[in-house]
PDB file of C-alpha atoms in Angstrom:
ATOM      1  CA  MET A   1     -57.399 378.104 -96.209  1.00 40.00           C
ATOM      2  CA  SER A   2     -55.705 377.277 -99.417  1.00 44.00           C
ATOM      3  CA  VAL A   3     -57.560 375.007-101.968  1.00 45.00           C
ATOM      4  CA  ILE A   4     -55.777 371.748-103.389  1.00 53.00           C
ATOM      5  CA  PRO A   5     -56.133 371.915-106.970  1.00 60.00           C
ATOM      6  CA  SER A   6     -57.699 368.446-108.492  1.00 69.00           C
ATOM      7  CA  SER A   7     -55.796 366.188-110.294  1.00 69.00           C
ATOM      8  CA  ALA A   8     -57.490 366.708-113.540  1.00 69.00           C
ATOM      9  CA  THR A   9     -56.697 370.455-113.219  1.00 64.00           C
ATOM     10  CA  TYR A  10     -53.197 369.652-112.395  1.00 57.00           C
ATOM     11  CA  MET A  11     -52.684 367.293-114.921  1.00 64.00           C
ATOM     12  CA  ALA A  12     -54.005 370.166-117.632  1.00 61.00           C
ATOM     13  CA  SER A  13     -51.663 372.520-116.032  1.00 59.00           C
ATOM     14  CA  ALA A  14     -48.782 370.020-116.036  1.00 58.00           C
ATOM     15  CA  PHE A  15     -49.254 369.194-119.973  1.00 56.00           C
ATOM     16  CA  GLN A  16     -48.817 373.130-120.866  1.00 57.00           C
ATOM     17  CA  ASN A  17     -45.163 372.433-120.172  1.00 58.00           C
ATOM     18  CA  THR A  18     -44.025 370.438-123.124  1.00 55.00           C
ATOM     19  CA  ASN A  19     -41.683 368.240-120.855  1.00 58.00           C
ATOM     20  CA  PRO A  20     -43.224 367.451-117.669  1.00 59.00           C
ATOM     21  CA  ASP A  21     -40.803 365.599-115.232  1.00 60.00           C
ATOM     22  CA  ARG A  22     -40.847 363.188-112.239  1.00 63.00           C
ATOM     23  CA  GLU A  23     -41.851 365.893-109.717  1.00 71.00           C
ATOM     24  CA  THR A  24     -44.842 366.818-112.125  1.00 85.00           C
ATOM     25  CA  PHE A  25     -46.072 363.369-111.711  1.00 89.00           C
ATOM     26  CA  LYS A  26     -45.557 362.960-108.013  1.00 90.00           C
ATOM     27  CA  SER A  27     -47.527 366.620-107.471  1.00 90.00           C
ATOM     28  CA  PHE A  28     -50.359 364.757-109.522  1.00 92.00           C
ATOM     29  CA  PHE A  29     -50.038 361.557-107.905  1.00 94.00           C
ATOM     30  CA  GLU A  30     -50.469 363.251-104.264  1.00 94.00           C
ATOM     31  CA  CYS A  31     -53.553 365.186-105.311  1.00 94.00           C
ATOM     32  CA  TRP A  32     -55.126 362.035-106.822  1.00 96.00           C
ATOM     33  CA  LEU A  33     -54.275 360.465-103.536  1.00 97.00           C
ATOM     34  CA  VAL A  34     -56.224 363.314-101.580  1.00 96.00           C
ATOM     35  CA  GLU A  35     -59.270 362.700-103.963  1.00 97.00           C
ATOM     36  CA  GLN A  36     -59.151 358.925-103.077  1.00 97.00           C
ATOM     37  CA  ASN A  37     -59.346 359.337 -99.863  1.00 97.00           C
ATOM     38  CA  GLN A  38     -62.461 361.580-100.132  1.00 97.00           C
ATOM     39  CA  HIS A  39     -63.962 359.256-102.143  1.00 98.00           C
ATOM     40  CA  LEU A  40     -63.128 356.645 -99.234  1.00 98.00           C
ATOM     41  CA  GLN A  41     -65.109 358.832 -96.770  1.00 97.00           C
ATOM     42  CA  GLU A  42     -68.378 358.950 -99.506  1.00 97.00           C
ATOM     43  CA  LEU A  43     -67.832 354.969 -99.748  1.00 97.00           C
ATOM     44  CA  VAL A  44     -67.802 354.298 -96.000  1.00 96.00           C
ATOM     45  CA  ALA A  45     -70.629 356.499 -95.412  1.00 95.00           C
ATOM     46  CA  GLU A  46     -72.780 354.310 -98.025  1.00 94.00           C
ATOM     47  CA  SER A  47     -71.531 351.541 -96.757  1.00 93.00           C
ATOM     48  CA  GLN A  48     -73.060 352.243 -93.233  1.00 89.00           C
ATOM     49  CA  LYS A  49     -76.530 352.492 -94.596  1.00 86.00           C
ATOM     50  CA  ASN A  50     -76.706 348.674 -95.448  1.00 72.00           C
ATOM     51  CA  SER A  51     -80.067 348.076 -96.496  1.00 68.00           C
ATOM     52  CA  THR A  52     -81.208 351.707 -96.412  1.00 73.00           C
ATOM     53  CA  ALA A  53     -78.825 352.164 -99.040  1.00 75.00           C
ATOM     54  CA  ASP A  54     -80.526 353.885-102.387  1.00 88.00           C
ATOM     55  CA  GLU A  55     -78.903 351.032-105.127  1.00 91.00           C
ATOM     56  CA  GLN A  56     -78.759 354.010-107.556  1.00 94.00           C
ATOM     57  CA  ILE A  57     -76.693 356.237-105.267  1.00 94.00           C
ATOM     58  CA  LEU A  58     -74.438 353.187-104.789  1.00 96.00           C
ATOM     59  CA  ARG A  59     -73.860 352.668-108.707  1.00 96.00           C
ATOM     60  CA  SER A  60     -73.320 355.979-109.309  1.00 96.00           C
ATOM     61  CA  LEU A  61     -70.708 356.294-106.499  1.00 97.00           C
ATOM     62  CA  VAL A  62     -69.095 353.177-107.854  1.00 97.00           C
ATOM     63  CA  LYS A  63     -68.966 354.559-111.387  1.00 97.00           C
ATOM     64  CA  ARG A  64     -67.257 357.764-110.124  1.00 97.00           C
ATOM     65  CA  VAL A  65     -64.798 356.158-108.226  1.00 98.00           C
ATOM     66  CA  LEU A  66     -64.015 353.820-111.498  1.00 98.00           C
ATOM     67  CA  GLU A  67     -63.499 356.883-113.418  1.00 97.00           C
ATOM     68  CA  HIS A  68     -61.080 358.174-110.728  1.00 97.00           C
ATOM     69  CA  TYR A  69     -59.047 355.135-111.661  1.00 98.00           C
ATOM     70  CA  GLU A  70     -59.228 355.687-115.020  1.00 97.00           C
ATOM     71  CA  HIS A  71     -58.184 359.219-114.836  1.00 96.00           C
ATOM     72  CA  TYR A  72     -54.960 357.829-113.199  1.00 96.00           C
ATOM     73  CA  TYR A  73     -54.296 355.635-115.777  1.00 97.00           C
ATOM     74  CA  GLN A  74     -54.933 358.374-118.683  1.00 95.00           C
ATOM     75  CA  ALA A  75     -52.226 360.679-116.972  1.00 94.00           C
ATOM     76  CA  LYS A  76     -50.001 358.008-116.287  1.00 95.00           C
ATOM     77  CA  ALA A  77     -50.041 357.337-120.399  1.00 95.00           C
ATOM     78  CA  ARG A  78     -49.549 360.440-121.003  1.00 92.00           C
ATOM     79  CA  TRP A  79     -46.694 360.507-118.686  1.00 93.00           C
ATOM     80  CA  ARG A  80     -45.406 357.298-119.978  1.00 93.00           C
ATOM     81  CA  LYS A  81     -44.492 358.365-123.474  1.00 92.00           C
ATOM     82  CA  LEU A  82     -42.584 361.241-121.905  1.00 91.00           C
ATOM     83  CA  ASP A  83     -40.573 359.131-119.191  1.00 93.00           C
ATOM     84  CA  VAL A  84     -41.251 355.501-119.390  1.00 95.00           C
ATOM     85  CA  LEU A  85     -38.712 354.751-116.903  1.00 95.00           C
ATOM     86  CA  ALA A  86     -39.679 357.478-114.451  1.00 93.00           C
ATOM     87  CA  MET A  87     -43.068 355.355-114.422  1.00 95.00           C
ATOM     88  CA  LEU A  88     -41.266 351.683-114.016  1.00 95.00           C
ATOM     89  CA  SER A  89     -38.993 353.358-110.934  1.00 92.00           C
ATOM     90  CA  PRO A  90     -41.578 355.919-109.471  1.00 92.00           C
ATOM     91  CA  SER A  91     -40.047 358.097-107.405  1.00 89.00           C
ATOM     92  CA  TRP A  92     -43.288 359.106-105.569  1.00 92.00           C
ATOM     93  CA  THR A  93     -43.750 355.913-103.716  1.00 94.00           C
ATOM     94  CA  SER A  94     -42.009 354.814-100.894  1.00 95.00           C
ATOM     95  CA  THR A  95     -39.245 351.824-100.859  1.00 95.00           C
ATOM     96  CA  PHE A  96     -41.626 349.782 -98.941  1.00 96.00           C
ATOM     97  CA  GLU A  97     -44.296 350.162-101.948  1.00 96.00           C
ATOM     98  CA  ASP A  98     -41.548 349.757-104.622  1.00 95.00           C
ATOM     99  CA  ALA A  99     -40.647 346.356-102.822  1.00 96.00           C
ATOM    100  CA  PHE A 100     -44.149 345.191-104.328  1.00 96.00           C
ATOM    101  CA  LEU A 101     -44.326 346.556-107.839  1.00 96.00           C
ATOM    102  CA  TRP A 102     -44.785 344.520-110.579  1.00 98.00           C
ATOM    103  CA  ILE A 103     -44.233 346.262-113.713  1.00 97.00           C
ATOM    104  CA  GLY A 104     -44.244 349.982-112.592  1.00 96.00           C
ATOM    105  CA  GLY A 105     -47.574 349.199-110.301  1.00 97.00           C
ATOM    106  CA  TRP A 106     -49.659 346.711-108.761  1.00 96.00           C
ATOM    107  CA  ARG A 107     -49.759 342.870-109.434  1.00 97.00           C
ATOM    108  CA  PRO A 108     -53.461 342.541-111.022  1.00 98.00           C
ATOM    109  CA  SER A 109     -53.662 338.967-109.180  1.00 98.00           C
ATOM    110  CA  MET A 110     -53.809 340.678-106.048  1.00 98.00           C
ATOM    111  CA  ALA A 111     -57.102 342.183-106.569  1.00 98.00           C
ATOM    112  CA  PHE A 112     -58.611 338.587-105.933  1.00 98.00           C
ATOM    113  CA  HIS A 113     -56.374 338.142-102.674  1.00 98.00           C
ATOM    114  CA  LEU A 114     -57.771 341.203-101.457  1.00 98.00           C
ATOM    115  CA  LEU A 115     -61.430 340.124-102.422  1.00 98.00           C
ATOM    116  CA  TYR A 116     -61.030 336.794-100.614  1.00 97.00           C
ATOM    117  CA  SER A 117     -59.383 338.537 -97.550  1.00 97.00           C
ATOM    118  CA  LYS A 118     -62.161 341.111 -97.266  1.00 97.00           C
ATOM    119  CA  SER A 119     -64.696 338.392 -97.805  1.00 96.00           C
ATOM    120  CA  GLY A 120     -63.286 336.243 -95.291  1.00 94.00           C
ATOM    121  CA  LEU A 121     -63.039 338.872 -92.649  1.00 93.00           C
ATOM    122  CA  GLN A 122     -66.549 340.003 -93.245  1.00 91.00           C
ATOM    123  CA  LEU A 123     -68.110 336.676 -93.374  1.00 88.00           C
ATOM    124  CA  GLU A 124     -66.637 335.786 -89.733  1.00 85.00           C
ATOM    125  CA  LYS A 125     -68.102 339.097 -88.582  1.00 82.00           C
ATOM    126  CA  GLN A 126     -72.001 337.998 -89.710  1.00 79.00           C
ATOM    127  CA  LEU A 127     -71.759 334.281 -89.332  1.00 70.00           C
ATOM    128  CA  HIS A 128     -74.283 334.225 -86.837  1.00 63.00           C
ATOM    129  CA  GLU A 129     -76.571 336.299 -88.905  1.00 63.00           C
ATOM    130  CA  LEU A 130     -76.017 334.006 -91.975  1.00 61.00           C
ATOM    131  CA  ILE A 131     -76.703 330.913 -89.646  1.00 58.00           C
ATOM    132  CA  HIS A 132     -80.267 332.742 -89.418  1.00 54.00           C
ATOM    133  CA  GLY A 133     -80.406 333.464 -92.893  1.00 56.00           C
ATOM    134  CA  LEU A 134     -79.747 337.000 -92.704  1.00 57.00           C
ATOM    135  CA  GLY A 135     -77.029 338.847 -94.380  1.00 61.00           C
ATOM    136  CA  ARG A 136     -75.489 342.539 -94.755  1.00 72.00           C
ATOM    137  CA  GLY A 137     -75.283 342.272 -98.771  1.00 82.00           C
ATOM    138  CA  ASP A 138     -71.165 342.870 -98.299  1.00 92.00           C
ATOM    139  CA  LEU A 139     -68.378 340.577 -99.622  1.00 95.00           C
ATOM    140  CA  GLY A 140     -69.152 338.053 -96.806  1.00 91.00           C
ATOM    141  CA  ASP A 141     -72.324 337.024 -98.977  1.00 90.00           C
ATOM    142  CA  LEU A 142     -70.875 336.137-102.062  1.00 94.00           C
ATOM    143  CA  SER A 143     -72.844 333.511-103.601  1.00 93.00           C
ATOM    144  CA  ALA A 144     -72.010 330.447-105.749  1.00 95.00           C
ATOM    145  CA  SER A 145     -72.452 331.943-108.612  1.00 97.00           C
ATOM    146  CA  GLN A 146     -70.008 335.054-108.023  1.00 97.00           C
ATOM    147  CA  LEU A 147     -67.350 332.943-106.617  1.00 97.00           C
ATOM    148  CA  SER A 148     -67.464 330.590-109.782  1.00 98.00           C
ATOM    149  CA  ARG A 149     -67.008 333.737-111.815  1.00 98.00           C
ATOM    150  CA  ILE A 150     -64.345 335.222-109.759  1.00 98.00           C
ATOM    151  CA  ASP A 151     -62.490 332.046-110.004  1.00 98.00           C
ATOM    152  CA  GLU A 152     -62.736 331.979-113.738  1.00 98.00           C
ATOM    153  CA  LEU A 153     -61.651 335.741-114.005  1.00 98.00           C
ATOM    154  CA  GLN A 154     -58.921 334.955-111.526  1.00 98.00           C
ATOM    155  CA  ALA A 155     -57.548 332.107-113.974  1.00 98.00           C
ATOM    156  CA  ARG A 156     -57.713 334.599-117.105  1.00 98.00           C
ATOM    157  CA  THR A 157     -55.915 337.207-115.487  1.00 98.00           C
ATOM    158  CA  ILE A 158     -53.243 335.092-113.913  1.00 98.00           C
ATOM    159  CA  ARG A 159     -52.675 333.885-117.469  1.00 98.00           C
ATOM    160  CA  GLU A 160     -52.578 337.433-118.708  1.00 98.00           C
ATOM    161  CA  GLU A 161     -50.154 338.308-115.885  1.00 98.00           C
ATOM    162  CA  ARG A 162     -47.780 335.606-116.682  1.00 98.00           C
ATOM    163  CA  ASP A 163     -47.844 336.560-120.220  1.00 98.00           C
ATOM    164  CA  ARG A 164     -46.731 340.145-119.709  1.00 98.00           C
ATOM    165  CA  SER A 165     -44.045 338.949-116.952  1.00 98.00           C
ATOM    166  CA  GLU A 166     -42.708 336.780-119.965  1.00 98.00           C
ATOM    167  CA  LYS A 167     -42.544 339.572-122.094  1.00 97.00           C
ATOM    168  CA  MET A 168     -40.980 342.049-119.696  1.00 98.00           C
ATOM    169  CA  ALA A 169     -38.111 339.089-118.632  1.00 98.00           C
ATOM    170  CA  ASN A 170     -37.570 338.639-122.686  1.00 97.00           C
ATOM    171  CA  HIS A 171     -37.238 342.301-123.269  1.00 97.00           C
ATOM    172  CA  GLN A 172     -34.932 342.886-120.130  1.00 96.00           C
ATOM    173  CA  GLU A 173     -32.520 340.411-121.535  1.00 96.00           C
ATOM    174  CA  THR A 174     -32.181 342.103-124.737  1.00 95.00           C
ATOM    175  CA  VAL A 175     -29.983 344.808-122.577  1.00 94.00           C
ATOM    176  CA  ALA A 176     -27.256 341.801-123.305  1.00 94.00           C
ATOM    177  CA  ASP A 177     -28.120 341.171-127.095  1.00 93.00           C
ATOM    178  CA  SER A 178     -25.426 341.260-129.533  1.00 93.00           C
ATOM    179  CA  SER A 179     -26.070 344.603-130.697  1.00 90.00           C
ATOM    180  CA  MET A 180     -25.498 345.915-127.052  1.00 91.00           C
ATOM    181  CA  VAL A 181     -22.437 344.206-126.435  1.00 92.00           C
ATOM    182  CA  GLU A 182     -20.698 345.127-129.432  1.00 89.00           C
ATOM    183  CA  LEU A 183     -21.999 348.782-128.896  1.00 88.00           C
ATOM    184  CA  SER A 184     -20.433 348.828-125.312  1.00 88.00           C
ATOM    185  CA  HIS A 185     -17.321 346.853-126.214  1.00 88.00           C
ATOM    186  CA  MET A 186     -16.551 349.611-128.982  1.00 86.00           C
ATOM    187  CA  VAL A 187     -17.321 352.748-127.162  1.00 86.00           C
ATOM    188  CA  SER A 188     -14.925 351.278-123.883  1.00 87.00           C
ATOM    189  CA  GLU A 189     -12.068 350.484-126.455  1.00 84.00           C
ATOM    190  CA  MET A 190     -12.765 354.312-127.615  1.00 83.00           C
ATOM    191  CA  MET A 191     -12.687 355.476-124.154  1.00 81.00           C
ATOM    192  CA  ARG A 192      -9.597 353.426-123.307  1.00 83.00           C
ATOM    193  CA  SER A 193      -7.870 354.694-125.874  1.00 84.00           C
ATOM    194  CA  GLY A 194      -8.926 358.217-125.477  1.00 83.00           C
ATOM    195  CA  ASP A 195     -10.534 358.343-128.658  1.00 75.00           C
ATOM    196  CA  GLY A 196     -13.255 361.170-127.478  1.00 74.00           C
ATOM    197  CA  LYS A 197     -14.347 362.031-131.411  1.00 75.00           C
ATOM    198  CA  GLY A 198     -15.198 358.291-131.541  1.00 71.00           C
ATOM    199  CA  VAL A 199     -17.074 358.137-128.511  1.00 71.00           C
ATOM    200  CA  ARG A 200     -19.105 361.557-129.583  1.00 77.00           C
ATOM    201  CA  VAL A 201     -19.637 359.935-133.344  1.00 73.00           C
ATOM    202  CA  GLU A 202     -20.948 356.792-131.448  1.00 79.00           C
ATOM    203  CA  LYS A 203     -23.236 358.756-129.487  1.00 82.00           C
ATOM    204  CA  GLU A 204     -26.052 359.244-131.873  1.00 83.00           C
ATOM    205  CA  ARG A 205     -25.794 355.374-132.080  1.00 85.00           C
ATOM    206  CA  THR A 206     -25.843 354.663-128.437  1.00 87.00           C
ATOM    207  CA  GLU A 207     -28.857 357.018-127.950  1.00 89.00           C
ATOM    208  CA  SER A 208     -30.919 355.141-130.385  1.00 90.00           C
ATOM    209  CA  ALA A 209     -30.204 351.859-128.756  1.00 91.00           C
ATOM    210  CA  VAL A 210     -31.323 353.258-125.424  1.00 91.00           C
ATOM    211  CA  GLU A 211     -34.476 354.613-127.358  1.00 92.00           C
ATOM    212  CA  SER A 212     -35.313 351.465-128.463  1.00 93.00           C
ATOM    213  CA  LYS A 213     -34.980 349.703-125.228  1.00 95.00           C
ATOM    214  CA  GLU A 214     -37.331 352.530-123.760  1.00 95.00           C
ATOM    215  CA  GLU A 215     -40.269 351.692-126.669  1.00 95.00           C
ATOM    216  CA  GLY A 216     -40.247 348.074-125.571  1.00 96.00           C
ATOM    217  CA  PHE A 217     -40.859 349.225-122.216  1.00 97.00           C
ATOM    218  CA  GLN A 218     -43.514 351.702-123.084  1.00 97.00           C
ATOM    219  CA  GLU A 219     -45.551 348.739-124.645  1.00 97.00           C
ATOM    220  CA  ILE A 220     -44.988 346.478-121.899  1.00 98.00           C
ATOM    221  CA  LEU A 221     -46.077 348.888-119.205  1.00 98.00           C
ATOM    222  CA  GLN A 222     -49.022 350.026-121.409  1.00 97.00           C
ATOM    223  CA  GLY A 223     -50.014 346.292-121.564  1.00 98.00           C
ATOM    224  CA  ALA A 224     -49.593 345.711-117.708  1.00 98.00           C
ATOM    225  CA  ASP A 225     -51.529 349.292-116.902  1.00 98.00           C
ATOM    226  CA  ASP A 226     -54.518 347.744-119.132  1.00 98.00           C
ATOM    227  CA  LEU A 227     -54.650 344.671-117.310  1.00 98.00           C
ATOM    228  CA  ARG A 228     -54.671 346.348-114.132  1.00 98.00           C
ATOM    229  CA  LEU A 229     -57.769 348.583-114.976  1.00 98.00           C
ATOM    230  CA  LYS A 230     -59.371 345.840-116.794  1.00 98.00           C
ATOM    231  CA  THR A 231     -59.188 343.431-114.018  1.00 98.00           C
ATOM    232  CA  LEU A 232     -60.682 346.041-111.334  1.00 98.00           C
ATOM    233  CA  LYS A 233     -63.133 346.759-113.814  1.00 98.00           C
ATOM    234  CA  ASN A 234     -64.073 343.027-114.049  1.00 98.00           C
ATOM    235  CA  VAL A 235     -64.235 342.232-110.593  1.00 98.00           C
ATOM    236  CA  ILE A 236     -66.841 345.269-109.884  1.00 98.00           C
ATOM    237  CA  ASP A 237     -68.858 343.830-112.857  1.00 98.00           C
ATOM    238  CA  ILE A 238     -69.537 340.690-110.893  1.00 98.00           C
ATOM    239  CA  LEU A 239     -70.370 342.102-107.412  1.00 97.00           C
ATOM    240  CA  SER A 240     -73.367 343.816-106.432  1.00 96.00           C
ATOM    241  CA  PRO A 241     -73.224 347.673-105.994  1.00 96.00           C
ATOM    242  CA  MET A 242     -72.868 347.442-102.321  1.00 95.00           C
ATOM    243  CA  GLN A 243     -70.221 344.845-102.651  1.00 96.00           C
ATOM    244  CA  GLY A 244     -68.590 346.965-105.171  1.00 97.00           C
ATOM    245  CA  VAL A 245     -68.845 349.659-102.686  1.00 97.00           C
ATOM    246  CA  HIS A 246     -66.929 347.456 -99.755  1.00 97.00           C
ATOM    247  CA  PHE A 247     -64.145 345.870-102.482  1.00 98.00           C
ATOM    248  CA  LEU A 248     -63.373 349.605-103.475  1.00 98.00           C
ATOM    249  CA  ILE A 249     -63.111 350.650 -99.387  1.00 98.00           C
ATOM    250  CA  ALA A 250     -60.851 347.769 -99.036  1.00 98.00           C
ATOM    251  CA  ALA A 251     -58.766 348.969-101.897  1.00 98.00           C
ATOM    252  CA  ALA A 252     -58.627 352.457-101.017  1.00 98.00           C
ATOM    253  CA  GLU A 253     -57.547 351.456 -97.482  1.00 98.00           C
ATOM    254  CA  LEU A 254     -54.884 349.347 -98.485  1.00 98.00           C
ATOM    255  CA  GLN A 255     -53.131 351.623-100.886  1.00 97.00           C
ATOM    256  CA  LEU A 256     -53.425 354.823 -98.920  1.00 97.00           C
ATOM    257  CA  ARG A 257     -52.352 353.167 -95.466  1.00 97.00           C
ATOM    258  CA  ILE A 258     -49.171 351.134 -97.514  1.00 97.00           C
ATOM    259  CA  HIS A 259     -48.322 354.576 -99.048  1.00 96.00           C
ATOM    260  CA  GLU A 260     -48.378 356.353 -95.309  1.00 96.00           C
ATOM    261  CA  TRP A 261     -46.548 353.538 -93.661  1.00 96.00           C
ATOM    262  CA  GLY A 262     -44.188 353.277 -96.582  1.00 96.00           C
ATOM    263  CA  LYS A 263     -43.146 356.751 -96.409  1.00 95.00           C
ATOM    264  CA  GLN A 264     -43.043 356.795 -92.381  1.00 95.00           C
ATOM    265  CA  ARG A 265     -40.802 354.267 -92.352  1.00 95.00           C
ATOM    266  CA  ASP A 266     -38.499 356.074 -95.098  1.00 93.00           C
ATOM    267  CA  GLU A 267     -38.486 359.285 -93.141  1.00 92.00           C
ATOM    268  CA  LYS A 268     -37.542 356.900 -90.155  1.00 89.00           C
ATOM    269  CA  HIS A 269     -34.638 355.676 -91.964  1.00 82.00           C
ATOM    270  CA  HIS A 270     -33.681 358.722 -93.181  1.00 74.00           C
ATOM    271  CA  HIS A 271     -33.586 360.396 -89.826  1.00 71.00           C
ATOM    272  CA  ARG A 272     -31.746 357.221 -88.316  1.00 71.00           C
ATOM    273  CA  ASN A 273     -29.055 357.689 -90.995  1.00 69.00           C
ATOM    274  CA  ASN A 274     -28.295 361.442 -90.602  1.00 66.00           C
ATOM    275  CA  ASN A 275     -27.850 360.849 -86.800  1.00 63.00           C
ATOM    276  CA  THR A 276     -25.385 358.130 -87.666  1.00 61.00           C
ATOM    277  CA  SER A 277     -23.799 360.450 -90.087  1.00 56.00           C
ATOM    278  CA  THR A 278     -23.805 363.162 -87.529  1.00 55.00           C
ATOM    279  CA  GLU A 279     -22.232 360.901 -84.886  1.00 57.00           C
ATOM    280  CA  THR A 280     -19.512 359.678 -87.016  1.00 58.00           C
ATOM    281  CA  GLN A 281     -18.073 363.122 -88.234  1.00 56.00           C
TER     282      GLN A 281
END
């Protein structure tokens, strides 16, 4: 049986190549998802121990899972410098996942919707126990103090998210600034007049204009990824070790299933389109 390389090993070998491409990151991402699923199994196993779980083991496991997320964003940062547009329009995600993307990834405020959704579901399951003063130590047992801290964090995160959204919108609008309009008109005129030499001369200016836009996207994507990771860590800091385990379970389950469902949908549509094309020939 073949052994799947770790995402860390894959990243190290990939960067021996001076110019890793989209397919390289796609392979890394698939390795990372396999590892995420392995972590999910460990998290579930610990969550089922309830009161018998060792808090030190829980802390160690949560730390390991967070480091796995850090590893993903470290890899993404390296690829971002090589091809930021690939990071903003990933070919390794499904069209279903793409519809929910915010600046090349998940929206940070979504972490709070996930937390409250899972908390509500777990609260319903143990309502009878809570009435009798018993709890399971999961997300259904969030204290008033925790809820207050989460509310403050959510408000702060939304403000930062809006700031980054505004920066993205402002940068996108620069595609129609005076320099780009002038350059596009000049090159179009040369093409209409058959001035191939002039078009080639302007190639360096064109490439410089495109590169400047990419540099702006790099800065914006870095800010978005930093906010994603910071939000995840800040949420975990508020939760107890067992609650952190339950939150990471919910996060992994949602990401893995959405990725899986999206791929299945794309394959179904691809198969349907191929059949339609064959029938019309």
